CSV table of C-alpha atoms in Angstrom, one decimal:
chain,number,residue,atom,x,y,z
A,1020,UNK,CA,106.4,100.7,111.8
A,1021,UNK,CA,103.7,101.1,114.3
A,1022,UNK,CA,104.3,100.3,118.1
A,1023,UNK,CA,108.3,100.0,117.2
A,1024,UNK,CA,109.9,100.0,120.5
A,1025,UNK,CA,113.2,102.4,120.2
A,1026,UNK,CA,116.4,103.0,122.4
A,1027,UNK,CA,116.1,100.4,125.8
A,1028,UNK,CA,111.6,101.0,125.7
A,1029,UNK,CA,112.1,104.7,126.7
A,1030,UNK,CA,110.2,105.9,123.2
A,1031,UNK,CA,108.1,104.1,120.9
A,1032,UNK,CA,106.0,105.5,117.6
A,1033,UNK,CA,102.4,104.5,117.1
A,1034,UNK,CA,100.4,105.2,113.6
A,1035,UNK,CA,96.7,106.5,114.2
A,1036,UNK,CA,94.0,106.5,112.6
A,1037,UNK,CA,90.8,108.9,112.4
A,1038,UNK,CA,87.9,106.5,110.3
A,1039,UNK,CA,84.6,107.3,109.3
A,1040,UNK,CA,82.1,104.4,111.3
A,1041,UNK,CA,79.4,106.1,109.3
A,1042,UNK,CA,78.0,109.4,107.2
A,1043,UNK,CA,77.7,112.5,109.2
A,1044,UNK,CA,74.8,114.2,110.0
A,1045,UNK,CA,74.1,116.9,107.4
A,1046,UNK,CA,73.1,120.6,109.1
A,1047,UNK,CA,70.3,122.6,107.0
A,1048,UNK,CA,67.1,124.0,108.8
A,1049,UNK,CA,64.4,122.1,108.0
A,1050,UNK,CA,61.4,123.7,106.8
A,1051,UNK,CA,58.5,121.5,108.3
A,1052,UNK,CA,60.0,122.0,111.8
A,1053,UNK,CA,62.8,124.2,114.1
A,1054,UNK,CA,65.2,121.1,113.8
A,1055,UNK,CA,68.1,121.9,112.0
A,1056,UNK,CA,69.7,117.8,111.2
A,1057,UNK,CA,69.0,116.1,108.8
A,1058,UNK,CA,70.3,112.1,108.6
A,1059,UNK,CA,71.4,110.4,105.0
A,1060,UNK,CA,71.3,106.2,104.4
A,1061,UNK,CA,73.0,107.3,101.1
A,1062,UNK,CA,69.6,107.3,98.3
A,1063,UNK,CA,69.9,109.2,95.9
A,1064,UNK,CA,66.9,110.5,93.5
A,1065,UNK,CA,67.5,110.9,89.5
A,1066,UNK,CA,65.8,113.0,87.2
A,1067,UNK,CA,65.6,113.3,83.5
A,1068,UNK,CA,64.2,115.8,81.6
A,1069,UNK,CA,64.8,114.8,77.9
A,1070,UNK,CA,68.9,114.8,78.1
A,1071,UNK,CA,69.2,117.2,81.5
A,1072,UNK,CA,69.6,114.9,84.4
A,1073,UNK,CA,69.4,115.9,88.4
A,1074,UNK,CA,71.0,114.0,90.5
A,1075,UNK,CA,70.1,114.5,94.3
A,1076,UNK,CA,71.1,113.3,97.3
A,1077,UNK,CA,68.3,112.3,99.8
A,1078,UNK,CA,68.6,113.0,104.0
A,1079,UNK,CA,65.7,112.8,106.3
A,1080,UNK,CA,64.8,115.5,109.0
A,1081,UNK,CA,66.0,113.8,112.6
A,1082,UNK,CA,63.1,115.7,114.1
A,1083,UNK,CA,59.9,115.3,111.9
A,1084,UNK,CA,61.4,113.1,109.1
A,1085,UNK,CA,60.6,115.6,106.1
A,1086,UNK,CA,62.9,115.1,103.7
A,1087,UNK,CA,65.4,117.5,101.7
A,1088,UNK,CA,67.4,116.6,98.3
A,1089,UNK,CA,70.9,117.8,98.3
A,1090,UNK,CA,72.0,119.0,95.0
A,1091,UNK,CA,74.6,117.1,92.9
A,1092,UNK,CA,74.1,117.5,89.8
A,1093,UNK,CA,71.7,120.2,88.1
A,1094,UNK,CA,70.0,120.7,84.4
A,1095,UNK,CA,73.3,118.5,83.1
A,1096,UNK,CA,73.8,117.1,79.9
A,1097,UNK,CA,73.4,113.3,80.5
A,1098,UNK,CA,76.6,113.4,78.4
A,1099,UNK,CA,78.4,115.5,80.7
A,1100,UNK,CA,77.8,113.5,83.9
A,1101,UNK,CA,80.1,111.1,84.8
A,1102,UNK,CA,78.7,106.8,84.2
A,1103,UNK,CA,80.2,106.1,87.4
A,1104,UNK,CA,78.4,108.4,89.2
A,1105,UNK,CA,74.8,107.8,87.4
A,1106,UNK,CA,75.5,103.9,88.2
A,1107,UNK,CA,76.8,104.3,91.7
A,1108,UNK,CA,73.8,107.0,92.1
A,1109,UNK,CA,71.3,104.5,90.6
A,1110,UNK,CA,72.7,101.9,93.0
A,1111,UNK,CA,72.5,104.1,96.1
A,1112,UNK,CA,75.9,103.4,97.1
A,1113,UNK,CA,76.4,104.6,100.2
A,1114,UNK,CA,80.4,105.3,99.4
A,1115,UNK,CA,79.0,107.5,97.1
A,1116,UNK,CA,76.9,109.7,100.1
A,1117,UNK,CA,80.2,109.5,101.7
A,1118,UNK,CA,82.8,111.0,98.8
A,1119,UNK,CA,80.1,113.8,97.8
A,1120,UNK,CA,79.4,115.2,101.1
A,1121,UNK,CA,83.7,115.5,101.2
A,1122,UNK,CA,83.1,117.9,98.2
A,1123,UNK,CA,83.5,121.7,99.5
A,1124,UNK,CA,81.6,122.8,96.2
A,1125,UNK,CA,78.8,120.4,96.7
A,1126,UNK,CA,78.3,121.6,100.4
A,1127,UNK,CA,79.0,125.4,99.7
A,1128,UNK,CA,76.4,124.9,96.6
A,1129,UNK,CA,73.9,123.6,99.1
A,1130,UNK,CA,74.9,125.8,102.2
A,1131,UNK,CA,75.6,122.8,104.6
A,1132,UNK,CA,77.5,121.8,107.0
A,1133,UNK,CA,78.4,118.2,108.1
A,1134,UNK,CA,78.2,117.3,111.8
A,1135,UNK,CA,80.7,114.3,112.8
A,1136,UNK,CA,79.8,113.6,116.2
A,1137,UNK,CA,79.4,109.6,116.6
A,1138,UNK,CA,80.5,109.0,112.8
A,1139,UNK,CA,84.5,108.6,113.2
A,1140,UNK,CA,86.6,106.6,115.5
A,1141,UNK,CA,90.1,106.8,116.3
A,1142,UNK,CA,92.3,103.2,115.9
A,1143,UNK,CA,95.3,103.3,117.8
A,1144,UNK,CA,96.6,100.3,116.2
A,1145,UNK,CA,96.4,98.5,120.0
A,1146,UNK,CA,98.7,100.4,121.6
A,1147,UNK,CA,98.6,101.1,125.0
A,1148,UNK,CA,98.5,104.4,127.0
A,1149,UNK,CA,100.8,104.4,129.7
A,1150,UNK,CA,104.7,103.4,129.0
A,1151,UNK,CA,107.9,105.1,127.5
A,1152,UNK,CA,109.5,108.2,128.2
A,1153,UNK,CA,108.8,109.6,124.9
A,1154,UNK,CA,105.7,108.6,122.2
A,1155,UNK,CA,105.8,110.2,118.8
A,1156,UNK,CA,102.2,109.7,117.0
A,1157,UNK,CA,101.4,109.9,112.9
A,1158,UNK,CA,98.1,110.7,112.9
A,1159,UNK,CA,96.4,109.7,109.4
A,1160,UNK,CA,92.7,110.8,108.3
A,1161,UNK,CA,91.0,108.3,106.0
A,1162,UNK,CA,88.6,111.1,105.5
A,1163,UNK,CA,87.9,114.9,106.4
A,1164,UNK,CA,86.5,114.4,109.4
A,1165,UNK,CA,87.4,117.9,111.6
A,1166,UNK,CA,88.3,116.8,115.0
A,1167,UNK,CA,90.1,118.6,117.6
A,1168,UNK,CA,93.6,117.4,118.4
A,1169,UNK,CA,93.0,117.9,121.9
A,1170,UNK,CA,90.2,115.1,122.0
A,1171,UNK,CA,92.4,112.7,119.6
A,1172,UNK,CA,94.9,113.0,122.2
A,1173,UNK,CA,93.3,112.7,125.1
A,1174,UNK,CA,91.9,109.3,123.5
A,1175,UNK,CA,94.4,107.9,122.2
A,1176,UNK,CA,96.8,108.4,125.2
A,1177,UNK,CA,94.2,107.8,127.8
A,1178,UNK,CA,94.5,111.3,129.6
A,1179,UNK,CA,91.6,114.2,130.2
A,1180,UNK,CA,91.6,116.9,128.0
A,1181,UNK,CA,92.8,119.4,130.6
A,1182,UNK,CA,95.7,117.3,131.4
A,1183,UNK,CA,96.5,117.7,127.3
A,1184,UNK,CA,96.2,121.2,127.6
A,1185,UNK,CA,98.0,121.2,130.6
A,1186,UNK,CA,100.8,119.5,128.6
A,1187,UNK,CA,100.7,121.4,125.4
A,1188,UNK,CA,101.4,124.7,128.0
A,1189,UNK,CA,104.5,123.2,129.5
A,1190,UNK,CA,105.9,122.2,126.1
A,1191,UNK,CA,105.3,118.6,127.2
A,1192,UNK,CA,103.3,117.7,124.2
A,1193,UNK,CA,104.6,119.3,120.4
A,1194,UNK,CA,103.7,119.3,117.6
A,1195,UNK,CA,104.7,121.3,114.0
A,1196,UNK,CA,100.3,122.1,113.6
A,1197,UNK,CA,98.4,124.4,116.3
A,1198,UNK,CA,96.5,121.8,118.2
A,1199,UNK,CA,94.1,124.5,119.3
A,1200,UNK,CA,90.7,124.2,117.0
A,1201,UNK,CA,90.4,121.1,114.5
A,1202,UNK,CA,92.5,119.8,112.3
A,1203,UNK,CA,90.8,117.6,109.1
A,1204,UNK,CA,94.1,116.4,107.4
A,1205,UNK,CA,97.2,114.1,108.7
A,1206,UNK,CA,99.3,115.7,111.4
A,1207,UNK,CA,102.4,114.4,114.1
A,1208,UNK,CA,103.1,114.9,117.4
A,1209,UNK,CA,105.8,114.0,120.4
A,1210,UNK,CA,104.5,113.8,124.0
A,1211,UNK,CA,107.2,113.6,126.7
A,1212,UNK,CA,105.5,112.2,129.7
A,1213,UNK,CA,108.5,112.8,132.2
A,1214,UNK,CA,110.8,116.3,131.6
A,1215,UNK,CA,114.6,115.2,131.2
């Protein structure tokens, strides 16, 4: 259970949680201009040509505002294409934007990249930085958003990034995942804020 005081206040465990606040910025070079970001609202275009459909995925350049179609569905069988996806397409569902830019296929297909700078928060539940002895943290991902641990950390417990690094050198802060580079999927870790 989150914030569950354990053993006299001297450890606790806290549940965190990495959510999307909005969709990322999509990286491509645009071709009007040298900017190379490109913002979705989550439109979507839809083609037919007799029973092929193309679905596409609408972002606008951040720079000049041209806009580029990201590929979802090309010269398919109307037949083969899921009715979910042609209504939620139709609809411009904006959960939709955010599920298909989550696909590795669709972003390699379209050689992207997805820039999640401002789009996620982290919720730490309420909890509070300083306190026990010992904190063990769950950290959940409601999607693949690639942070560094460092940062999460340094957040969520209220501390600079160097004094996370600092911490992760004396074997103050563990973990069973490298917390060097980013991380994109649930991980734990146990900081010990004084050394017994």
């Amino acid at each position: 259970m989150a914030n569950a005081h354990q053993n006299r206040g001297t450890s606790v465990r806290n549940d965190w949680i990495v959510k999307p606040v909005g969709l990322p910025l999509i990286r491509r070079r645009c071709q009007a201009c040298t900017s190379d970001t490109f913002r979705t609202t989550g439109k979507f275009r839809v083609n037919a040509n007799h029973k092929l459909l193309d679905v596409w995925l609408l972002a606008l350049c951040t720079q000049c505002g041209a806009t580029t179609k990201i590929t979802i569905v090309e010269r398919t069988n109307v037949r083969s294409v899921r009715p979910d996806l042609l209504d939620r397409a139709h609809e411009n569902d904006p959960t939709l934007a955010a599920e298909l830019l989550q696909d590795g296929a669709i972003r390699r297909r379209n050689h992207i990249a997805l820039d999640w700078n401002d789009a996620w928060r982290l919720d730490t539940g309420g909890s509070d930085h300083p306190g026990p002895d010992v904190i063990d943290v769950s950290v959940r991902f409601d999607a693949h958003i690639p942070v560094r641990p460092v940062r999460l950390i340094a957040e969520g417990c209220g501390l600079s990034r160097a004094e996370v690094e600092r911490l992760i050198t004396e074997g103050s802060l563990v973990s069973a995942v490298r917390l060097s580079g980013k991380l994109s999927s649930d991980f734990a870790f146990t900081l010990k804020r004084h050394a017994g």
